[in-house]
Every structure is written in structure tokens, then in C-alpha cells.
Amino acid sequence: MSTVTATSTSGTGSGSQTPAAVRRRPRREGRQGLWGWAFVSPMVVVLGLFLALPVVMALWVSLLDWDGQSNPFSGAADFVGLANYKGLFADQGLTRTLFMTSLRNNLYYVLLVVPLQTALALGLALAVNQRRLKGKGAFRTAFYFPSVTSSIAVSTVFLFLFQSSGAVNNLLKWVGIQGPNWFTDARGLVWVALGGVGLVDPDRPPAALADHGVLGLSWWDWLSGPSVAMCTIILLVIWTTSGTFMLMFLAALQDIPEAQLESARLDGANRWQTLRHVILPALRPVLFLVITLGLIGTWQVFDQVYVMSQGQPANTTLTPAFLSYSLSFKDAQYGTGAAISFVLLAIILVMTGIQRFALRERDGRGWRRTRRTTR
């Protein structure tokens, strides 16, 4: 009897808790939760006032025919429902034509900028991560410097470099190439390239492409590619954003265990196999982040267009973000401008979901699982 009592007392003192301690634990955790909310509540209030509330207000404005002068919540503005969205996609007119033109321009912009800036950033990160490379700090600073420079200042410099008599065309003359008038050339790059090899005549489009189309634009316009003027903006953005993404890749590369890389080398993997089966799987979360940030940034491009082209020539550098600004602040069509912003939000969410699905984990395959198939 005494043995049982001693054992019970010993067990209570060493491992189990008294009923009073069990009752005190929820109270303590509850107080910690209250203190946590007390500390974060200022930031929650700030985000609610300056982020969530403006989004809700903009959504309401997108349902109104508002001129920006009256109070949109007083009933002075006409409620039109989804008419602003319908005008962007269904109603024939200048607004739909401009919006579809801006979507075409921005789509080519995204398809070129996101892959190129991601590949360039990864390449720079792999280069400066080499152990035998001397002067790593200088290279990292040089590659990152364009990212911290004002985009307005860099855009102004590019305006001088890509003038018809600027430094770029003078360099092209040295190799026997006549450079175009970059910021006044509205020709699509696809038709320029195909016309250069004699496959199409850019001045005489085929009737099958010019006379048929969708959503207010002919197939000739949809398939024209980015204009020469847009290509200069694409070069500028790739040059100024790759440095930031390089630092993200570099931080992730330095987190890869050296033992894992050494194991791949001992197993006979070459550089390409190591990159494909070891490095890239380890970089998948950062790759998702870089592509997501790239998609958001490219669909919201505004400042370079505002400084360098104002959407010209012939609306070939017009983007949805700049069109939203123009319709709102120049034409007082705030409802349509707000509707464009929410269409952009939907596009960003859809494309982010697609690339998240494409970069999802696939049963964790790495070098050790796939090396059997590579031998």
C-alpha cells in the first residue's frame, strides 16, 4: 500500500501537473494572446486605414459613374453596376480598343521581362557565388547598383542613350547596323523580324489576319509582338530589376548545404546535373517568390512608361496601369480607371496561381532519386 502511494506521489511530482497548474495554463496563454494583439494592433489599424479601406473604396468607385468631384458615398454619383467592366470587354468603342491594346502590350512585356530578368538574376547569383571568384563584394555592388538607382533618373538616361543620334545607334554604326528611331518606332518586333527574312510584308498584312480578330483588335495586332519602343523599356526594366532578384537567389544559394553539393559531385554529377537536380529544387521557394514579384511588378508598370513614352508611339507602349491613370486623372472617368485596376488584380492572382501550380513540389525528387535515370 505504501509502495503504491509513494509511486503515485513520485509520478505526480515529476511528470504530471496539478489541477491548479492545468487551470492556470489557459489563463496565461490567453493573457499572452491579448498582449500579442495589443502589440500588433497599431499596425493592423494602419494597414486597415491605408490598405484595406482604400481597396474597398476603389471597388465601390468601379461600380459608379464618378467624375472625381463629388462625394462617391453621398449618392451624387450614378450607380452603374458592372457597366464599367462591360465597357472594357464587351462594348465596342475607344475604351475597349485602348484597353485591349494595353493588355496586348503588357502581355508581351510580361512574357519577355519575367523570364529574362529571372534567368539573368539567377546567372548573376551563380557567378558571384563562386568560391574562387575574387572581388565578390565589388561585383555584387555593381550588379545591385541599378536596382537602388531612381527609376526616373535611369529612364531619363535611357532617353538620351536611345535617341536616333544617341550612343546606342552610334555603337551600332560601328558594326554596320543602322539603328531605328527607338522611341518613335511603332512596328511590332515579330513582324519586323519576319519581314527581315522575307516571310511577311509589314506594310501589307495578310487579309486573314488583318480582317479578323477578337475583342476589338485584329489578329495582326495581337500577333505583332512588342513594338521597338516597348523593347527599350523592356531592356531598361531587366537591367534595373535583376540586381534585386540576384540578392534573393544569392541568399538561397548560400543556404544550400555544402555536403549536398559535394555528394552530387562524388556521385559523378556535372555542373548542369548539379544545377538541375540539386540547386534548382532547393531554390524552388525563392524561384516562386521571384516570379511572383516579377509578375506583380510587370503588370503594374507605370513610371517608366510615364517618363519615357506616355504610351506612344501609336499606343504601342500603353499599359493598363498607365491607361487607368489617364482615364481617371485626365478624362475624369474614375469608375473605368478603378475597374481596370481590379481587372489587373484578377490577372495577377490568376497568373500567380498558375505559376504556383507549375512550381509545386512533386514528391520531393532531388539528385539522389533522379541520378539513377541520368546515368
Short mmCIF file of C-alpha atoms in Angstrom, two decimals:
data_model
loop_
_atom_site.label_atom_id
_atom_site.label_comp_id
_atom_site.label_asym_id
_atom_site.label_seq_id
_atom_site.Cartn_x
_atom_site.Cartn_y
_atom_site.Cartn_z
CA MET A 1 0.00 0.00 0.00
CA SER A 2 2.81 2.35 0.87
CA THR A 3 4.60 1.44 -2.33
CA VAL A 4 1.61 2.41 -4.43
CA THR A 5 1.25 5.70 -2.57
CA ALA A 6 4.91 6.53 -2.99
CA THR A 7 4.84 5.73 -6.65
CA SER A 8 1.78 7.90 -7.20
CA THR A 9 3.28 10.80 -5.31
CA SER A 10 6.57 10.49 -7.19
CA GLY A 11 4.77 10.40 -10.55
CA THR A 12 2.76 13.48 -9.70
CA GLY A 13 5.80 15.46 -8.70
CA SER A 14 7.97 14.50 -11.66
CA GLY A 15 5.80 14.28 -14.75
CA SER A 16 2.15 15.19 -14.27
CA GLN A 17 0.69 18.57 -13.31
CA THR A 18 -1.68 19.50 -10.54
CA PRO A 19 -5.25 20.57 -11.42
CA ALA A 20 -4.41 24.12 -10.36
CA ALA A 21 -1.48 24.28 -12.82
CA VAL A 22 -3.70 22.95 -15.59
CA ARG A 23 -6.26 25.67 -14.86
CA ARG A 24 -3.60 28.40 -14.84
CA ARG A 25 -2.19 27.46 -18.26
CA PRO A 26 -5.20 28.65 -20.38
CA ARG A 27 -5.28 31.90 -18.44
CA ARG A 28 -1.59 32.52 -19.06
CA GLU A 29 -1.91 31.66 -22.75
CA GLY A 30 -4.96 33.90 -23.01
CA ARG A 31 -3.09 36.82 -21.47
CA GLN A 32 -0.17 36.24 -23.86
CA GLY A 33 -2.58 36.30 -26.78
CA LEU A 34 -4.08 39.58 -25.58
CA TRP A 35 -0.64 41.13 -25.21
CA GLY A 36 0.26 39.95 -28.69
CA TRP A 37 -2.81 41.59 -30.20
CA ALA A 38 -2.09 44.74 -28.18
CA PHE A 39 1.39 45.00 -29.70
CA VAL A 40 0.29 44.37 -33.30
CA SER A 41 -2.96 46.34 -33.16
CA PRO A 42 -1.34 49.68 -34.22
CA MET A 43 -0.03 48.09 -37.41
CA VAL A 44 -3.35 46.34 -38.02
CA VAL A 45 -5.13 49.68 -37.72
CA VAL A 46 -2.63 51.39 -40.05
CA LEU A 47 -2.94 48.63 -42.67
CA GLY A 48 -6.71 48.74 -42.40
CA LEU A 49 -6.86 52.52 -42.88
CA PHE A 50 -4.28 52.83 -45.64
CA LEU A 51 -4.58 49.48 -47.46
CA ALA A 52 -7.81 47.60 -46.89
CA LEU A 53 -10.13 50.63 -46.72
CA PRO A 54 -8.82 52.24 -49.96
CA VAL A 55 -9.25 48.91 -51.77
CA VAL A 56 -12.88 48.71 -50.66
CA MET A 57 -13.44 52.35 -51.66
CA ALA A 58 -11.87 51.74 -55.09
CA LEU A 59 -14.09 48.69 -55.58
CA TRP A 60 -17.14 50.84 -54.87
CA VAL A 61 -15.92 53.54 -57.28
CA SER A 62 -15.54 50.91 -60.02
CA LEU A 63 -19.30 50.40 -59.80
CA LEU A 64 -20.07 54.11 -60.23
CA ASP A 65 -20.08 56.71 -62.98
CA TRP A 66 -18.00 59.15 -60.93
CA ASP A 67 -16.26 62.29 -62.17
CA GLY A 68 -13.98 62.74 -59.15
CA GLN A 69 -15.63 65.98 -58.00
CA SER A 70 -18.49 64.87 -55.74
CA ASN A 71 -18.53 62.51 -52.78
CA PRO A 72 -18.86 58.96 -54.16
CA PHE A 73 -20.58 57.82 -50.96
CA SER A 74 -23.23 60.55 -50.84
CA GLY A 75 -25.35 59.25 -53.70
CA ALA A 76 -24.35 62.06 -56.06
CA ALA A 77 -22.59 59.62 -58.40
CA ASP A 78 -24.69 57.29 -60.54
CA PHE A 79 -24.51 53.60 -59.67
CA VAL A 80 -23.90 51.67 -62.91
CA GLY A 81 -23.02 48.25 -61.51
CA LEU A 82 -20.80 46.23 -63.83
CA ALA A 83 -21.17 48.64 -66.75
CA ASN A 84 -17.59 49.86 -66.40
CA TYR A 85 -16.31 46.28 -66.63
CA LYS A 86 -18.62 45.58 -69.55
CA GLY A 87 -17.25 48.62 -71.38
CA LEU A 88 -13.75 47.15 -71.14
CA PHE A 89 -14.64 43.77 -72.65
CA ALA A 90 -17.97 43.83 -74.46
CA ASP A 91 -18.94 47.33 -75.65
CA GLN A 92 -17.43 48.39 -78.93
CA GLY A 93 -15.70 51.72 -78.64
CA LEU A 94 -12.46 53.54 -78.00
CA THR A 95 -12.24 52.44 -74.36
CA ARG A 96 -12.28 48.74 -75.21
CA THR A 97 -9.80 49.25 -78.05
CA LEU A 98 -7.39 51.11 -75.79
CA PHE A 99 -7.77 48.58 -73.01
CA MET A 100 -7.16 45.59 -75.29
CA THR A 101 -4.19 47.36 -76.83
CA SER A 102 -2.77 47.93 -73.36
CA LEU A 103 -3.34 44.27 -72.44
CA ARG A 104 -1.54 43.14 -75.58
CA ASN A 105 1.40 45.43 -74.86
CA ASN A 106 1.61 44.39 -71.23
CA LEU A 107 1.30 40.69 -72.07
CA TYR A 108 4.34 40.81 -74.34
CA TYR A 109 6.09 42.89 -71.71
CA VAL A 110 5.46 40.22 -69.06
CA LEU A 111 6.40 37.31 -71.33
CA LEU A 112 9.78 38.92 -72.04
CA VAL A 113 10.68 40.64 -68.78
CA VAL A 114 9.82 37.94 -66.21
CA PRO A 115 11.79 35.03 -67.78
CA LEU A 116 14.75 37.20 -68.81
CA GLN A 117 15.14 39.02 -65.51
CA THR A 118 14.75 35.75 -63.58
CA ALA A 119 17.34 33.95 -65.72
CA LEU A 120 19.74 36.90 -65.57
CA ALA A 121 19.35 37.23 -61.79
CA LEU A 122 19.99 33.51 -61.29
CA GLY A 123 23.01 33.63 -63.59
CA LEU A 124 24.49 36.60 -61.74
CA ALA A 125 23.87 34.91 -58.39
CA LEU A 126 25.61 31.71 -59.54
CA ALA A 127 28.52 33.76 -60.86
CA VAL A 128 29.15 35.80 -57.71
CA ASN A 129 28.64 32.72 -55.51
CA GLN A 130 31.74 31.03 -56.89
CA ARG A 131 34.27 30.40 -54.15
CA ARG A 132 37.26 31.12 -56.40
CA LEU A 133 35.89 34.46 -57.63
CA LYS A 134 37.95 37.42 -56.40
CA GLY A 135 36.33 40.76 -55.61
CA LYS A 136 32.88 39.30 -54.88
CA GLY A 137 31.82 42.41 -52.99
CA ALA A 138 32.64 44.68 -55.91
CA PHE A 139 30.71 42.53 -58.37
CA ARG A 140 27.68 42.28 -56.08
CA THR A 141 27.66 46.04 -55.61
CA ALA A 142 27.98 46.69 -59.34
CA PHE A 143 25.17 44.28 -60.21
CA TYR A 144 22.89 45.63 -57.48
CA PHE A 145 23.58 49.33 -58.05
CA PRO A 146 21.00 49.83 -60.86
CA SER A 147 18.27 48.48 -58.56
CA VAL A 148 18.78 51.21 -55.96
CA THR A 149 19.01 54.00 -58.53
CA SER A 150 15.91 56.11 -59.11
CA SER A 151 13.84 54.65 -61.95
CA ILE A 152 13.04 58.19 -63.10
CA ALA A 153 16.74 59.05 -63.36
CA VAL A 154 17.56 55.81 -65.19
CA SER A 155 14.63 56.33 -67.58
CA THR A 156 15.89 59.81 -68.40
CA VAL A 157 19.38 58.45 -69.12
CA PHE A 158 17.90 55.80 -71.43
CA LEU A 159 16.06 58.54 -73.31
CA PHE A 160 19.40 60.10 -74.21
CA LEU A 161 21.11 56.78 -74.95
CA PHE A 162 18.39 55.55 -77.33
CA GLN A 163 17.82 58.74 -79.29
CA SER A 164 18.17 58.48 -83.07
CA SER A 165 21.61 60.08 -82.76
CA GLY A 166 22.36 58.65 -79.32
CA ALA A 167 25.15 56.45 -78.07
CA VAL A 168 23.39 53.16 -78.87
CA ASN A 169 22.88 53.97 -82.56
CA ASN A 170 26.45 55.29 -82.82
CA LEU A 171 27.73 51.98 -81.47
CA LEU A 172 25.53 50.11 -83.96
CA LYS A 173 27.01 52.17 -86.81
CA TRP A 174 30.48 50.85 -85.94
CA VAL A 175 29.31 47.32 -86.80
CA GLY A 176 27.42 48.43 -89.90
CA ILE A 177 23.89 48.45 -88.47
CA GLN A 178 21.51 51.36 -88.95
CA GLY A 179 19.70 51.78 -85.65
CA PRO A 180 15.99 52.68 -85.59
CA ASN A 181 14.33 55.71 -84.07
CA TRP A 182 13.72 53.78 -80.89
CA PHE A 183 11.03 55.83 -79.18
CA THR A 184 9.08 56.67 -82.34
CA ASP A 185 9.11 53.20 -83.94
CA ALA A 186 5.69 51.55 -83.52
CA ARG A 187 6.48 48.45 -85.59
CA GLY A 188 5.91 45.11 -83.89
CA LEU A 189 9.10 43.16 -83.30
CA VAL A 190 7.63 39.90 -84.63
CA TRP A 191 6.67 41.45 -87.96
CA VAL A 192 9.99 43.30 -88.17
CA ALA A 193 11.87 40.02 -87.71
CA LEU A 194 9.68 38.08 -90.15
CA GLY A 195 9.81 40.94 -92.64
CA GLY A 196 13.60 40.95 -92.41
CA VAL A 197 13.75 37.37 -93.69
CA GLY A 198 11.07 38.00 -96.31
CA LEU A 199 8.26 35.92 -94.80
CA VAL A 200 5.77 38.78 -94.43
CA ASP A 201 5.40 42.35 -95.61
CA PRO A 202 4.83 44.56 -92.53
CA ASP A 203 3.21 47.24 -94.70
CA ARG A 204 0.75 44.80 -96.33
CA PRO A 205 -0.67 42.45 -93.73
CA PRO A 206 -2.49 39.30 -94.94
CA ALA A 207 -6.26 39.72 -95.14
CA ALA A 208 -6.81 36.63 -92.99
CA LEU A 209 -5.03 38.36 -90.09
CA ALA A 210 -5.98 41.97 -90.74
CA ASP A 211 -9.71 41.45 -91.33
CA HIS A 212 -10.38 39.08 -88.44
CA GLY A 213 -9.77 39.46 -84.76
CA VAL A 214 -11.14 39.30 -81.25
CA LEU A 215 -12.04 41.84 -78.55
CA GLY A 216 -11.63 44.85 -80.80
CA LEU A 217 -8.16 44.03 -82.21
CA SER A 218 -7.24 42.17 -85.37
CA TRP A 219 -5.10 39.06 -85.23
CA TRP A 220 -2.41 41.08 -86.99
CA ASP A 221 -2.33 43.44 -84.00
CA TRP A 222 -2.45 40.67 -81.40
CA LEU A 223 0.46 38.77 -83.01
CA SER A 224 2.63 41.78 -83.84
CA GLY A 225 4.81 41.41 -80.76
CA PRO A 226 6.17 44.26 -78.66
CA SER A 227 7.00 47.42 -80.54
CA VAL A 228 10.56 48.64 -80.93
CA ALA A 229 9.75 51.41 -78.46
CA MET A 230 8.48 48.88 -75.91
CA CYS A 231 11.69 46.86 -76.31
CA THR A 232 13.71 49.78 -74.95
CA ILE A 233 11.53 49.85 -71.84
CA ILE A 234 11.93 46.08 -71.52
CA LEU A 235 15.73 46.41 -71.64
CA LEU A 236 15.60 49.15 -69.02
CA VAL A 237 13.45 47.13 -66.61
CA ILE A 238 15.53 43.96 -66.95
CA TRP A 239 18.70 45.93 -66.25
CA THR A 240 17.31 47.70 -63.19
CA THR A 241 15.49 44.78 -61.51
CA SER A 242 17.85 41.84 -61.95
CA GLY A 243 20.13 43.03 -59.14
CA THR A 244 17.41 42.81 -56.51
CA PHE A 245 16.42 39.29 -57.52
CA MET A 246 20.12 38.34 -57.68
CA LEU A 247 20.40 39.02 -53.93
CA MET A 248 17.40 36.77 -53.24
CA PHE A 249 18.92 33.92 -55.24
CA LEU A 250 22.31 34.51 -53.64
CA ALA A 251 20.92 34.22 -50.13
CA ALA A 252 19.19 30.97 -51.06
CA LEU A 253 22.32 29.57 -52.71
CA GLN A 254 24.35 30.18 -49.58
CA ASP A 255 21.77 28.19 -47.55
CA ILE A 256 22.30 25.03 -49.62
CA PRO A 257 24.40 22.62 -47.53
CA GLU A 258 27.88 22.15 -48.95
CA ALA A 259 27.65 18.46 -48.10
CA GLN A 260 24.73 18.08 -50.51
CA LEU A 261 26.70 19.67 -53.35
CA GLU A 262 29.76 17.57 -52.52
CA SER A 263 27.65 14.42 -52.52
CA ALA A 264 26.41 15.22 -56.01
CA ARG A 265 29.97 15.75 -57.24
CA LEU A 266 31.12 12.46 -55.70
CA ASP A 267 28.25 10.70 -57.45
CA GLY A 268 29.59 11.97 -60.77
CA ALA A 269 27.18 14.82 -61.45
CA ASN A 270 28.43 17.53 -63.78
CA ARG A 271 27.59 21.22 -63.37
CA TRP A 272 24.37 21.02 -65.36
CA GLN A 273 23.15 17.95 -63.45
CA THR A 274 24.02 19.60 -60.13
CA LEU A 275 22.15 22.73 -61.15
CA ARG A 276 19.11 20.81 -62.35
CA HIS A 277 18.79 18.17 -59.64
CA VAL A 278 20.25 19.88 -56.55
CA ILE A 279 20.33 23.65 -56.85
CA LEU A 280 17.07 24.36 -58.66
CA PRO A 281 14.95 22.12 -56.38
CA ALA A 282 16.48 23.88 -53.39
CA LEU A 283 15.69 27.26 -54.97
CA ARG A 284 12.04 26.43 -55.71
CA PRO A 285 10.58 28.62 -52.88
CA VAL A 286 12.79 31.57 -53.86
CA LEU A 287 12.03 30.99 -57.52
CA PHE A 288 8.32 31.17 -56.73
CA LEU A 289 8.89 34.43 -54.82
CA VAL A 290 10.96 35.99 -57.61
CA ILE A 291 8.46 35.08 -60.34
CA THR A 292 5.56 36.29 -58.20
CA LEU A 293 7.23 39.64 -57.54
CA GLY A 294 8.13 39.85 -61.22
CA LEU A 295 4.53 39.25 -62.30
CA ILE A 296 3.22 41.86 -59.89
CA GLY A 297 5.80 44.43 -60.94
CA THR A 298 5.42 43.89 -64.68
CA TRP A 299 1.63 44.07 -64.65
CA GLN A 300 1.82 47.29 -62.63
CA VAL A 301 4.49 49.02 -64.73
CA PHE A 302 3.84 52.74 -64.79
CA ASP A 303 6.75 55.08 -64.03
CA GLN A 304 8.96 54.04 -66.97
CA VAL A 305 6.04 54.44 -69.38
CA TYR A 306 5.10 57.79 -67.85
CA VAL A 307 8.64 59.18 -68.22
CA MET A 308 9.77 57.60 -71.48
CA SER A 309 6.78 57.36 -73.81
CA GLN A 310 3.39 58.34 -72.32
CA GLY A 311 2.02 55.30 -74.15
CA GLN A 312 3.27 56.41 -77.55
CA PRO A 313 4.01 55.83 -80.39
CA ALA A 314 0.57 54.79 -81.61
CA ASN A 315 -0.29 53.40 -78.15
CA THR A 316 2.28 50.61 -78.54
CA THR A 317 3.74 51.28 -75.08
CA LEU A 318 0.38 51.84 -73.42
CA THR A 319 -0.12 49.65 -70.33
CA PRO A 320 -3.26 49.03 -68.24
CA ALA A 321 -1.76 50.87 -65.24
CA PHE A 322 -0.98 53.95 -67.34
CA LEU A 323 -4.37 53.73 -69.07
CA SER A 324 -6.08 53.62 -65.66
CA TYR A 325 -4.19 56.76 -64.66
CA SER A 326 -5.02 58.54 -67.92
CA LEU A 327 -8.73 57.72 -67.84
CA SER A 328 -9.02 58.71 -64.18
CA PHE A 329 -6.96 61.87 -63.88
CA LYS A 330 -7.06 63.18 -67.44
CA ASP A 331 -10.51 62.13 -68.67
CA ALA A 332 -12.28 62.08 -65.25
CA GLN A 333 -13.51 58.51 -65.84
CA TYR A 334 -12.69 57.30 -62.36
CA GLY A 335 -15.10 54.38 -62.48
CA THR A 336 -13.47 52.92 -65.59
CA GLY A 337 -10.00 53.57 -64.20
CA ALA A 338 -10.86 51.74 -60.97
CA ALA A 339 -12.35 48.85 -62.95
CA ILE A 340 -9.08 48.48 -64.86
CA SER A 341 -7.18 48.23 -61.58
CA PHE A 342 -9.37 45.35 -60.40
CA VAL A 343 -9.03 43.57 -63.73
CA LEU A 344 -5.27 43.84 -63.22
CA LEU A 345 -5.65 42.38 -59.73
CA ALA A 346 -7.58 39.42 -61.14
CA ILE A 347 -4.93 38.84 -63.83
CA ILE A 348 -2.13 38.90 -61.24
CA LEU A 349 -3.97 36.43 -58.98
CA VAL A 350 -4.67 34.04 -61.86
CA MET A 351 -1.10 34.11 -63.19
CA THR A 352 0.31 33.70 -59.68
CA GLY A 353 -1.90 30.66 -59.16
CA ILE A 354 -0.77 29.17 -62.47
CA GLN A 355 2.93 29.54 -61.70
CA ARG A 356 2.37 28.28 -58.15
CA PHE A 357 0.83 25.14 -59.66
CA ALA A 358 3.74 24.84 -62.10
CA LEU A 359 6.35 25.16 -59.33
CA ARG A 360 4.61 22.92 -56.80
CA GLU A 361 6.51 20.18 -55.04
CA ARG A 362 6.48 16.91 -56.96
CA ASP A 363 7.18 14.13 -54.42
CA GLY A 364 10.42 15.82 -53.38
CA ARG A 365 12.61 14.46 -56.15
CA GLY A 366 16.21 15.53 -55.90
CA TRP A 367 19.61 14.38 -57.05
CA ARG A 368 19.67 11.12 -55.14
CA ARG A 369 16.33 9.96 -56.57
CA THR A 370 16.94 11.04 -60.14
CA ARG A 371 20.60 10.13 -60.50
CA ARG A 372 19.63 6.56 -61.43
CA THR A 373 17.88 7.86 -64.55
CA THR A 374 20.72 10.18 -65.53
CA ARG A 375 23.37 7.52 -65.59
#
